[in-house]
């Protein structure tokens, strides 16, 4: 490669970068790729999901600052760069009917306006590849869906000198991927591997719920081998202590089984301006040596 490879991962909240594609990012960092995580919100309305920290008055009162420190730690573990877009977490509405979203939150922003700071970062960082969420947000959190929307606008606009003229010199990324790490084939493979070994699986309920949703299967185009970085992924995720229980279901599959049964992280190629052949094992396929 005569040119530095650069990967930008656009995420909704601090902790999303460690639960979606973290081993991939750590792998690329180890190869000398420049990796930047863009975090759209501060996670201000996120619940404290770790039962060991629930009820802590300091954390409840200072959740924004706490989550920023957790992000700093995860960033160091992964070896990445990270930038905040500065939008306010929308929270996950619950109830029937769903309550309205809070005024001023990320999901209520005008999409074209909200894309501008992301366009600016793309033009500054100059990534060849961007990863983000699909149109369902990976799961239907309003901030994940909004992250998808601004990522799609920014991918198209960043290279167009007519759009966002105050956001820097144009730069056109070459490929855009959707994170698809939570996919049915992976879940089934791990579930069956655990049962075959006489172990308990944390995925039984997930697979039952999948049947209920009747969501269409996503097209997995790209399988990045990154098993050597699963420990780093888990360490980064545990750094988000308010969001993850280290004794919870995330970590119930023995590491040796994960590495043997499913040693990759998966993506769906959504846009490509370069020729590539599917399936891929590299987000930079078609870009390296071009």
PDB file of C-alpha atoms in Angstrom:
ATOM      1  CA  UNK A   1       0.000   0.000   0.000  1.00  0.00           C
ATOM      2  CA  UNK A   2       1.346   3.378  -0.973  1.00  0.00           C
ATOM      3  CA  UNK A   3      -1.463   5.151   0.890  1.00  0.00           C
ATOM      4  CA  UNK A   4      -2.448   4.867   4.551  1.00  0.00           C
ATOM      5  CA  UNK A   5      -5.611   2.821   5.028  1.00  0.00           C
ATOM      6  CA  UNK A   6      -8.268   4.483   7.177  1.00  0.00           C
ATOM      7  CA  UNK A   7     -11.444   3.023   8.665  1.00  0.00           C
ATOM      8  CA  UNK A   8     -14.254   5.075  10.228  1.00  0.00           C
ATOM      9  CA  UNK A   9     -16.871   3.351  12.422  1.00  0.00           C
ATOM     10  CA  UNK A  10     -19.988   5.455  13.120  1.00  0.00           C
ATOM     11  CA  UNK A  11     -21.850   4.494  16.304  1.00  0.00           C
ATOM     12  CA  UNK A  12     -24.798   5.828  18.277  1.00  0.00           C
ATOM     13  CA  UNK A  13     -23.592   5.577  21.890  1.00  0.00           C
ATOM     14  CA  UNK A  14     -20.424   4.928  23.880  1.00  0.00           C
ATOM     15  CA  UNK A  15     -20.207   1.101  24.211  1.00  0.00           C
ATOM     16  CA  UNK A  16     -21.648   0.396  20.722  1.00  0.00           C
ATOM     17  CA  UNK A  17     -18.117   0.432  19.298  1.00  0.00           C
ATOM     18  CA  UNK A  18     -17.088  -2.326  21.721  1.00  0.00           C
ATOM     19  CA  UNK A  19     -20.096  -4.578  21.090  1.00  0.00           C
ATOM     20  CA  UNK A  20     -20.145  -4.207  17.295  1.00  0.00           C
ATOM     21  CA  UNK A  21     -17.010  -4.770  15.250  1.00  0.00           C
ATOM     22  CA  UNK A  22     -14.484  -4.208  18.040  1.00  0.00           C
ATOM     23  CA  UNK A  23     -12.323  -7.230  17.198  1.00  0.00           C
ATOM     24  CA  UNK A  24     -12.263  -6.113  13.556  1.00  0.00           C
ATOM     25  CA  UNK A  25     -11.049  -2.665  14.568  1.00  0.00           C
ATOM     26  CA  UNK A  26      -8.373  -4.090  16.884  1.00  0.00           C
ATOM     27  CA  UNK A  27      -7.183  -6.372  14.071  1.00  0.00           C
ATOM     28  CA  UNK A  28      -6.858  -3.477  11.641  1.00  0.00           C
ATOM     29  CA  UNK A  29      -5.079  -1.323  14.243  1.00  0.00           C
ATOM     30  CA  UNK A  30      -2.553  -4.157  14.665  1.00  0.00           C
ATOM     31  CA  UNK A  31      -1.929  -4.030  10.901  1.00  0.00           C
ATOM     32  CA  UNK A  32      -1.247  -0.280  10.942  1.00  0.00           C
ATOM     33  CA  UNK A  33      -4.663   0.872   9.726  1.00  0.00           C
ATOM     34  CA  UNK A  34      -5.801   4.236  11.138  1.00  0.00           C
ATOM     35  CA  UNK A  35      -9.184   3.654  12.853  1.00  0.00           C
ATOM     36  CA  UNK A  36     -11.552   6.390  14.018  1.00  0.00           C
ATOM     37  CA  UNK A  37     -14.770   5.773  15.970  1.00  0.00           C
ATOM     38  CA  UNK A  38     -17.394   8.501  15.696  1.00  0.00           C
ATOM     39  CA  UNK A  39     -19.827   8.469  18.628  1.00  0.00           C
ATOM     40  CA  UNK A  40     -23.017  10.390  17.832  1.00  0.00           C
ATOM     41  CA  UNK A  41     -24.348  10.857  21.396  1.00  0.00           C
ATOM     42  CA  UNK A  42     -23.016  10.881  24.939  1.00  0.00           C
ATOM     43  CA  UNK A  43     -25.280   8.078  26.146  1.00  0.00           C
ATOM     44  CA  UNK A  44     -26.871  10.472  28.648  1.00  0.00           C
ATOM     45  CA  UNK A  45     -30.190   8.618  28.762  1.00  0.00           C
ATOM     46  CA  UNK A  46     -28.745   5.122  28.852  1.00  0.00           C
ATOM     47  CA  UNK A  47     -29.888   2.878  31.703  1.00  0.00           C
ATOM     48  CA  UNK A  48     -27.375   1.442  34.161  1.00  0.00           C
ATOM     49  CA  UNK A  49     -27.463  -2.174  32.964  1.00  0.00           C
ATOM     50  CA  UNK A  50     -24.831  -3.633  35.277  1.00  0.00           C
ATOM     51  CA  UNK A  51     -26.735  -4.790  38.391  1.00  0.00           C
ATOM     52  CA  UNK A  52     -23.614  -4.284  40.513  1.00  0.00           C
ATOM     53  CA  UNK A  53     -23.696  -0.531  39.808  1.00  0.00           C
ATOM     54  CA  UNK A  54     -27.454   0.082  39.897  1.00  0.00           C
ATOM     55  CA  UNK A  55     -28.558   2.424  42.665  1.00  0.00           C
ATOM     56  CA  UNK A  56     -25.217   4.220  42.858  1.00  0.00           C
ATOM     57  CA  UNK A  57     -26.226   7.881  43.349  1.00  0.00           C
ATOM     58  CA  UNK A  58     -22.984   9.317  41.923  1.00  0.00           C
ATOM     59  CA  UNK A  59     -23.280   7.296  38.705  1.00  0.00           C
ATOM     60  CA  UNK A  60     -26.975   8.133  38.340  1.00  0.00           C
ATOM     61  CA  UNK A  61     -26.282  11.848  38.747  1.00  0.00           C
ATOM     62  CA  UNK A  62     -23.157  11.953  36.559  1.00  0.00           C
ATOM     63  CA  UNK A  63     -23.946   9.300  33.935  1.00  0.00           C
ATOM     64  CA  UNK A  64     -22.676  11.486  31.076  1.00  0.00           C
ATOM     65  CA  UNK A  65     -19.252  11.982  32.686  1.00  0.00           C
ATOM     66  CA  UNK A  66     -19.039   8.351  33.762  1.00  0.00           C
ATOM     67  CA  UNK A  67     -19.774   7.089  30.269  1.00  0.00           C
ATOM     68  CA  UNK A  68     -17.212   9.488  28.782  1.00  0.00           C
ATOM     69  CA  UNK A  69     -14.533   8.016  31.067  1.00  0.00           C
ATOM     70  CA  UNK A  70     -15.620   4.494  30.107  1.00  0.00           C
ATOM     71  CA  UNK A  71     -15.259   5.461  26.438  1.00  0.00           C
ATOM     72  CA  UNK A  72     -11.767   6.829  27.102  1.00  0.00           C
ATOM     73  CA  UNK A  73     -10.755   3.487  28.621  1.00  0.00           C
ATOM     74  CA  UNK A  74     -12.271   1.422  25.790  1.00  0.00           C
ATOM     75  CA  UNK A  75     -10.544   3.657  23.225  1.00  0.00           C
ATOM     76  CA  UNK A  76      -7.174   2.993  24.816  1.00  0.00           C
ATOM     77  CA  UNK A  77      -7.797  -0.757  24.936  1.00  0.00           C
ATOM     78  CA  UNK A  78      -8.757  -0.900  21.244  1.00  0.00           C
ATOM     79  CA  UNK A  79      -5.964   1.441  20.132  1.00  0.00           C
ATOM     80  CA  UNK A  80      -8.361   3.604  18.136  1.00  0.00           C
ATOM     81  CA  UNK A  81      -9.045   7.308  17.771  1.00  0.00           C
ATOM     82  CA  UNK A  82     -12.461   8.614  18.783  1.00  0.00           C
ATOM     83  CA  UNK A  83     -14.571  11.734  18.233  1.00  0.00           C
ATOM     84  CA  UNK A  84     -17.939  12.836  19.659  1.00  0.00           C
ATOM     85  CA  UNK A  85     -20.558  14.386  17.385  1.00  0.00           C
ATOM     86  CA  UNK A  86     -22.138  15.978  20.454  1.00  0.00           C
ATOM     87  CA  UNK A  87     -25.800  15.026  20.041  1.00  0.00           C
ATOM     88  CA  UNK A  88     -27.981  14.161  23.050  1.00  0.00           C
ATOM     89  CA  UNK A  89     -29.076  10.548  23.596  1.00  0.00           C
ATOM     90  CA  UNK A  90     -32.746  10.004  22.710  1.00  0.00           C
ATOM     91  CA  UNK A  91     -33.279   7.145  25.157  1.00  0.00           C
ATOM     92  CA  UNK A  92     -35.205   3.988  24.274  1.00  0.00           C
ATOM     93  CA  UNK A  93     -38.948   4.696  24.472  1.00  0.00           C
ATOM     94  CA  UNK A  94     -40.922   1.989  26.236  1.00  0.00           C
ATOM     95  CA  UNK A  95     -44.657   1.413  26.698  1.00  0.00           C
ATOM     96  CA  UNK A  96     -47.784   1.088  24.570  1.00  0.00           C
ATOM     97  CA  UNK A  97     -48.322   3.558  23.083  1.00  0.00           C
ATOM     98  CA  UNK A  98     -44.693   4.677  22.996  1.00  0.00           C
ATOM     99  CA  UNK A  99     -44.066   8.060  24.648  1.00  0.00           C
ATOM    100  CA  UNK A 100     -42.791  10.942  22.490  1.00  0.00           C
ATOM    101  CA  UNK A 101     -39.044  11.391  22.171  1.00  0.00           C
ATOM    102  CA  UNK A 102     -37.509  14.110  24.359  1.00  0.00           C
ATOM    103  CA  UNK A 103     -37.101  17.587  22.872  1.00  0.00           C
ATOM    104  CA  UNK A 104     -33.695  18.280  21.371  1.00  0.00           C
ATOM    105  CA  UNK A 105     -32.580  14.654  21.227  1.00  0.00           C
ATOM    106  CA  UNK A 106     -30.523  13.163  18.399  1.00  0.00           C
ATOM    107  CA  UNK A 107     -33.357  11.248  16.753  1.00  0.00           C
ATOM    108  CA  UNK A 108     -35.433  14.427  16.340  1.00  0.00           C
ATOM    109  CA  UNK A 109     -32.720  16.401  14.531  1.00  0.00           C
ATOM    110  CA  UNK A 110     -33.085  17.345  10.883  1.00  0.00           C
ATOM    111  CA  UNK A 111     -31.154  14.625   9.041  1.00  0.00           C
ATOM    112  CA  UNK A 112     -29.444  16.947   6.554  1.00  0.00           C
ATOM    113  CA  UNK A 113     -28.312  19.291   9.316  1.00  0.00           C
ATOM    114  CA  UNK A 114     -27.222  16.472  11.627  1.00  0.00           C
ATOM    115  CA  UNK A 115     -25.103  14.945   8.848  1.00  0.00           C
ATOM    116  CA  UNK A 116     -22.920  18.051   8.510  1.00  0.00           C
ATOM    117  CA  UNK A 117     -20.565  17.386  11.470  1.00  0.00           C
ATOM    118  CA  UNK A 118     -20.117  13.828  10.195  1.00  0.00           C
ATOM    119  CA  UNK A 119     -19.328  15.114   6.696  1.00  0.00           C
ATOM    120  CA  UNK A 120     -16.730  17.411   8.281  1.00  0.00           C
ATOM    121  CA  UNK A 121     -15.085  14.484  10.090  1.00  0.00           C
ATOM    122  CA  UNK A 122     -15.086  12.346   6.921  1.00  0.00           C
ATOM    123  CA  UNK A 123     -13.385  15.136   4.990  1.00  0.00           C
ATOM    124  CA  UNK A 124     -10.807  15.616   7.758  1.00  0.00           C
ATOM    125  CA  UNK A 125     -10.057  11.937   8.431  1.00  0.00           C
ATOM    126  CA  UNK A 126     -10.420  10.745   4.808  1.00  0.00           C
ATOM    127  CA  UNK A 127     -11.548   7.151   5.404  1.00  0.00           C
ATOM    128  CA  UNK A 128     -11.681   4.758   2.482  1.00  0.00           C
ATOM    129  CA  UNK A 129     -14.177   2.590   4.417  1.00  0.00           C
ATOM    130  CA  UNK A 130     -17.065   3.473   6.745  1.00  0.00           C
ATOM    131  CA  UNK A 131     -19.075   1.083   8.920  1.00  0.00           C
ATOM    132  CA  UNK A 132     -22.488   1.941  10.383  1.00  0.00           C
ATOM    133  CA  UNK A 133     -25.924   0.369  11.022  1.00  0.00           C
ATOM    134  CA  UNK A 134     -28.565  -0.821   8.575  1.00  0.00           C
ATOM    135  CA  UNK A 135     -31.917   0.913   8.103  1.00  0.00           C
ATOM    136  CA  UNK A 136     -33.329  -0.928  11.144  1.00  0.00           C
ATOM    137  CA  UNK A 137     -30.467   0.341  13.279  1.00  0.00           C
ATOM    138  CA  UNK A 138     -29.370  -3.238  13.946  1.00  0.00           C
ATOM    139  CA  UNK A 139     -32.212  -3.045  16.449  1.00  0.00           C
ATOM    140  CA  UNK A 140     -34.847  -0.324  16.403  1.00  0.00           C
ATOM    141  CA  UNK A 141     -33.354   2.175  18.856  1.00  0.00           C
ATOM    142  CA  UNK A 142     -34.150   5.669  17.517  1.00  0.00           C
ATOM    143  CA  UNK A 143     -30.499   6.748  17.837  1.00  0.00           C
ATOM    144  CA  UNK A 144     -29.289   3.720  15.855  1.00  0.00           C
ATOM    145  CA  UNK A 145     -31.773   4.466  13.076  1.00  0.00           C
ATOM    146  CA  UNK A 146     -30.709   8.121  13.058  1.00  0.00           C
ATOM    147  CA  UNK A 147     -27.053   7.038  12.923  1.00  0.00           C
ATOM    148  CA  UNK A 148     -27.889   5.050   9.786  1.00  0.00           C
ATOM    149  CA  UNK A 149     -29.647   8.047   8.226  1.00  0.00           C
ATOM    150  CA  UNK A 150     -26.850  10.562   8.755  1.00  0.00           C
ATOM    151  CA  UNK A 151     -24.202   8.016   7.701  1.00  0.00           C
ATOM    152  CA  UNK A 152     -25.930   7.446   4.362  1.00  0.00           C
ATOM    153  CA  UNK A 153     -26.288  11.181   3.717  1.00  0.00           C
ATOM    154  CA  UNK A 154     -22.679  11.841   4.724  1.00  0.00           C
ATOM    155  CA  UNK A 155     -21.274   9.028   2.556  1.00  0.00           C
ATOM    156  CA  UNK A 156     -22.967  10.506  -0.519  1.00  0.00           C
ATOM    157  CA  UNK A 157     -22.290  14.148   0.349  1.00  0.00           C
ATOM    158  CA  UNK A 158     -18.685  14.070   1.560  1.00  0.00           C
ATOM    159  CA  UNK A 159     -17.259  13.877  -1.969  1.00  0.00           C
ATOM    160  CA  UNK A 160     -19.606  16.467  -3.464  1.00  0.00           C
ATOM    161  CA  UNK A 161     -18.153  20.007  -3.495  1.00  0.00           C
ATOM    162  CA  UNK A 162     -21.658  21.435  -3.925  1.00  0.00           C
ATOM    163  CA  UNK A 163     -22.841  20.025  -0.591  1.00  0.00           C
ATOM    164  CA  UNK A 164     -21.774  21.335   2.805  1.00  0.00           C
ATOM    165  CA  UNK A 165     -19.274  23.807   1.310  1.00  0.00           C
ATOM    166  CA  UNK A 166     -18.248  24.981   4.806  1.00  0.00           C
ATOM    167  CA  UNK A 167     -17.345  21.459   5.988  1.00  0.00           C
ATOM    168  CA  UNK A 168     -13.908  21.176   4.356  1.00  0.00           C
ATOM    169  CA  UNK A 169     -12.386  19.878   1.139  1.00  0.00           C
ATOM    170  CA  UNK A 170     -14.413  17.062  -0.487  1.00  0.00           C
ATOM    171  CA  UNK A 171     -13.408  13.439   0.160  1.00  0.00           C
ATOM    172  CA  UNK A 172     -15.239  10.403  -1.230  1.00  0.00           C
ATOM    173  CA  UNK A 173     -15.127   7.182   0.832  1.00  0.00           C
ATOM    174  CA  UNK A 174     -15.025   4.071  -1.346  1.00  0.00           C
ATOM    175  CA  UNK A 175     -17.079   1.545   0.645  1.00  0.00           C
ATOM    176  CA  UNK A 176     -19.806   1.565   3.285  1.00  0.00           C
ATOM    177  CA  UNK A 177     -20.764  -1.463   5.399  1.00  0.00           C
ATOM    178  CA  UNK A 178     -23.502  -2.314   7.845  1.00  0.00           C
ATOM    179  CA  UNK A 179     -22.427  -4.077  11.044  1.00  0.00           C
ATOM    180  CA  UNK A 180     -24.159  -7.470  11.126  1.00  0.00           C
ATOM    181  CA  UNK A 181     -22.370  -9.200  14.012  1.00  0.00           C
ATOM    182  CA  UNK A 182     -25.657 -10.221  15.627  1.00  0.00           C
ATOM    183  CA  UNK A 183     -26.738 -12.531  12.859  1.00  0.00           C
ATOM    184  CA  UNK A 184     -28.758 -15.703  12.936  1.00  0.00           C
ATOM    185  CA  UNK A 185     -26.156 -18.094  11.406  1.00  0.00           C
ATOM    186  CA  UNK A 186     -23.577 -17.116  14.052  1.00  0.00           C
ATOM    187  CA  UNK A 187     -26.094 -17.407  16.881  1.00  0.00           C
ATOM    188  CA  UNK A 188     -27.311 -20.824  15.719  1.00  0.00           C
ATOM    189  CA  UNK A 189     -23.746 -22.106  15.280  1.00  0.00           C
ATOM    190  CA  UNK A 190     -22.699 -21.081  18.781  1.00  0.00           C
ATOM    191  CA  UNK A 191     -25.964 -22.322  20.312  1.00  0.00           C
ATOM    192  CA  UNK A 192     -25.606 -25.749  18.725  1.00  0.00           C
ATOM    193  CA  UNK A 193     -21.908 -25.984  19.595  1.00  0.00           C
ATOM    194  CA  UNK A 194     -22.667 -25.350  23.262  1.00  0.00           C
ATOM    195  CA  UNK A 195     -25.465 -27.927  23.363  1.00  0.00           C
ATOM    196  CA  UNK A 196     -23.287 -30.537  21.596  1.00  0.00           C
ATOM    197  CA  UNK A 197     -20.698 -30.102  24.347  1.00  0.00           C
ATOM    198  CA  UNK A 198     -23.297 -30.470  27.084  1.00  0.00           C
ATOM    199  CA  UNK A 199     -23.077 -26.783  28.026  1.00  0.00           C
ATOM    200  CA  UNK A 200     -25.864 -24.311  28.668  1.00  0.00           C
ATOM    201  CA  UNK A 201     -26.556 -21.853  25.863  1.00  0.00           C
ATOM    202  CA  UNK A 202     -27.541 -18.211  26.473  1.00  0.00           C
ATOM    203  CA  UNK A 203     -29.091 -18.066  23.005  1.00  0.00           C
ATOM    204  CA  UNK A 204     -32.234 -20.187  23.337  1.00  0.00           C
ATOM    205  CA  UNK A 205     -34.530 -17.246  24.068  1.00  0.00           C
ATOM    206  CA  UNK A 206     -32.873 -15.122  21.382  1.00  0.00           C
ATOM    207  CA  UNK A 207     -33.593 -17.736  18.743  1.00  0.00           C
ATOM    208  CA  UNK A 208     -37.221 -18.034  19.858  1.00  0.00           C
ATOM    209  CA  UNK A 209     -37.630 -14.261  19.670  1.00  0.00           C
ATOM    210  CA  UNK A 210     -36.075 -14.260  16.200  1.00  0.00           C
ATOM    211  CA  UNK A 211     -38.924 -16.492  15.023  1.00  0.00           C
ATOM    212  CA  UNK A 212     -41.491 -14.061  16.421  1.00  0.00           C
ATOM    213  CA  UNK A 213     -39.979 -11.010  14.716  1.00  0.00           C
ATOM    214  CA  UNK A 214     -39.984 -12.645  11.280  1.00  0.00           C
ATOM    215  CA  UNK A 215     -37.375 -10.147  10.149  1.00  0.00           C
ATOM    216  CA  UNK A 216     -35.807 -10.840   6.808  1.00  0.00           C
ATOM    217  CA  UNK A 217     -32.344 -12.361   6.964  1.00  0.00           C
ATOM    218  CA  UNK A 218     -29.636  -9.846   6.148  1.00  0.00           C
ATOM    219  CA  UNK A 219     -27.143 -10.585   3.389  1.00  0.00           C
ATOM    220  CA  UNK A 220     -23.758 -11.237   4.970  1.00  0.00           C
ATOM    221  CA  UNK A 221     -21.125 -10.299   2.391  1.00  0.00           C
ATOM    222  CA  UNK A 222     -17.958  -9.936   4.433  1.00  0.00           C
ATOM    223  CA  UNK A 223     -16.447 -12.187   7.104  1.00  0.00           C
ATOM    224  CA  UNK A 224     -13.404 -10.611   8.768  1.00  0.00           C
ATOM    225  CA  UNK A 225     -11.195 -13.185  10.566  1.00  0.00           C
ATOM    226  CA  UNK A 226     -10.412 -11.620  13.941  1.00  0.00           C
ATOM    227  CA  UNK A 227     -10.530 -14.381  16.581  1.00  0.00           C
ATOM    228  CA  UNK A 228      -7.099 -13.372  17.884  1.00  0.00           C
ATOM    229  CA  UNK A 229      -8.682 -10.095  19.014  1.00  0.00           C
ATOM    230  CA  UNK A 230     -11.785 -11.448  20.807  1.00  0.00           C
ATOM    231  CA  UNK A 231     -10.114 -10.956  24.203  1.00  0.00           C
ATOM    232  CA  UNK A 232      -9.407  -7.301  23.384  1.00  0.00           C
ATOM    233  CA  UNK A 233     -13.029  -6.898  22.249  1.00  0.00           C
ATOM    234  CA  UNK A 234     -14.301  -8.278  25.572  1.00  0.00           C
ATOM    235  CA  UNK A 235     -11.893  -6.152  27.594  1.00  0.00           C
ATOM    236  CA  UNK A 236     -13.095  -3.015  25.782  1.00  0.00           C
ATOM    237  CA  UNK A 237     -16.728  -3.967  26.369  1.00  0.00           C
ATOM    238  CA  UNK A 238     -16.146  -4.583  30.090  1.00  0.00           C
ATOM    239  CA  UNK A 239     -14.609  -1.080  30.271  1.00  0.00           C
ATOM    240  CA  UNK A 240     -18.165   0.212  29.747  1.00  0.00           C
ATOM    241  CA  UNK A 241     -18.923  -0.891  33.285  1.00  0.00           C
ATOM    242  CA  UNK A 242     -22.325   0.799  33.592  1.00  0.00           C
ATOM    243  CA  UNK A 243     -23.563  -0.926  30.434  1.00  0.00           C
ATOM    244  CA  UNK A 244     -22.355  -4.489  30.777  1.00  0.00           C
ATOM    245  CA  UNK A 245     -22.443  -7.155  33.480  1.00  0.00           C
ATOM    246  CA  UNK A 246     -19.125  -9.054  33.306  1.00  0.00           C
ATOM    247  CA  UNK A 247     -20.991 -12.112  34.603  1.00  0.00           C
ATOM    248  CA  UNK A 248     -23.824 -11.741  32.079  1.00  0.00           C
ATOM    249  CA  UNK A 249     -24.809 -13.573  28.922  1.00  0.00           C
ATOM    250  CA  UNK A 250     -22.321 -11.691  26.736  1.00  0.00           C
ATOM    251  CA  UNK A 251     -19.469 -13.691  28.231  1.00  0.00           C
ATOM    252  CA  UNK A 252     -21.029 -17.126  28.756  1.00  0.00           C
ATOM    253  CA  UNK A 253     -19.628 -18.763  25.640  1.00  0.00           C
ATOM    254  CA  UNK A 254     -16.128 -20.109  26.408  1.00  0.00           C
ATOM    255  CA  UNK A 255     -13.500 -18.264  24.375  1.00  0.00           C
ATOM    256  CA  UNK A 256     -12.058 -21.428  22.828  1.00  0.00           C
ATOM    257  CA  UNK A 257     -15.507 -22.366  21.484  1.00  0.00           C
ATOM    258  CA  UNK A 258     -16.042 -18.884  20.034  1.00  0.00           C
ATOM    259  CA  UNK A 259     -12.702 -18.987  18.253  1.00  0.00           C
ATOM    260  CA  UNK A 260     -13.232 -22.489  16.889  1.00  0.00           C
ATOM    261  CA  UNK A 261     -16.883 -22.237  15.853  1.00  0.00           C
ATOM    262  CA  UNK A 262     -17.166 -18.635  14.626  1.00  0.00           C
ATOM    263  CA  UNK A 263     -13.820 -16.818  14.290  1.00  0.00           C
ATOM    264  CA  UNK A 264     -15.100 -13.862  12.252  1.00  0.00           C
ATOM    265  CA  UNK A 265     -17.139 -10.657  12.513  1.00  0.00           C
ATOM    266  CA  UNK A 266     -19.690 -10.067   9.782  1.00  0.00           C
ATOM    267  CA  UNK A 267     -20.695  -7.128   7.633  1.00  0.00           C
ATOM    268  CA  UNK A 268     -23.107  -6.319   4.823  1.00  0.00           C
ATOM    269  CA  UNK A 269     -21.590  -4.338   1.964  1.00  0.00           C
ATOM    270  CA  UNK A 270     -24.123  -1.576   1.325  1.00  0.00           C
ATOM    271  CA  UNK A 271     -22.213   0.704  -1.061  1.00  0.00           C
ATOM    272  CA  UNK A 272     -19.027   0.221  -3.050  1.00  0.00           C
ATOM    273  CA  UNK A 273     -17.340   2.453  -5.601  1.00  0.00           C
ATOM    274  CA  UNK A 274     -14.625  -0.162  -6.252  1.00  0.00           C
ATOM    275  CA  UNK A 275     -14.762  -3.612  -7.806  1.00  0.00           C
ATOM    276  CA  UNK A 276     -14.815  -6.463  -5.320  1.00  0.00           C
ATOM    277  CA  UNK A 277     -15.911 -10.083  -5.374  1.00  0.00           C
ATOM    278  CA  UNK A 278     -18.228 -11.506  -2.710  1.00  0.00           C
ATOM    279  CA  UNK A 279     -17.905 -12.950  -0.186  1.00  0.00           C
ATOM    280  CA  UNK A 280     -15.006 -10.890   1.175  1.00  0.00           C
ATOM    281  CA  UNK A 281     -12.687 -11.401   4.128  1.00  0.00           C
ATOM    282  CA  UNK A 282     -11.404  -7.811   4.231  1.00  0.00           C
ATOM    283  CA  UNK A 283     -13.223  -4.475   4.502  1.00  0.00           C
ATOM    284  CA  UNK A 284     -10.509  -3.019   2.242  1.00  0.00           C
ATOM    285  CA  UNK A 285     -10.977  -5.609  -0.529  1.00  0.00           C
ATOM    286  CA  UNK A 286     -10.750  -3.772  -3.852  1.00  0.00           C
ATOM    287  CA  UNK A 287      -8.955  -0.835  -2.198  1.00  0.00           C
ATOM    288  CA  UNK A 288      -5.614  -2.327  -1.213  1.00  0.00           C
ATOM    289  CA  UNK A 289      -3.006  -1.924  -3.966  1.00  0.00           C
ATOM    290  CA  UNK A 290      -5.396   0.056  -6.161  1.00  0.00           C
TER     291      UNK A 290
END
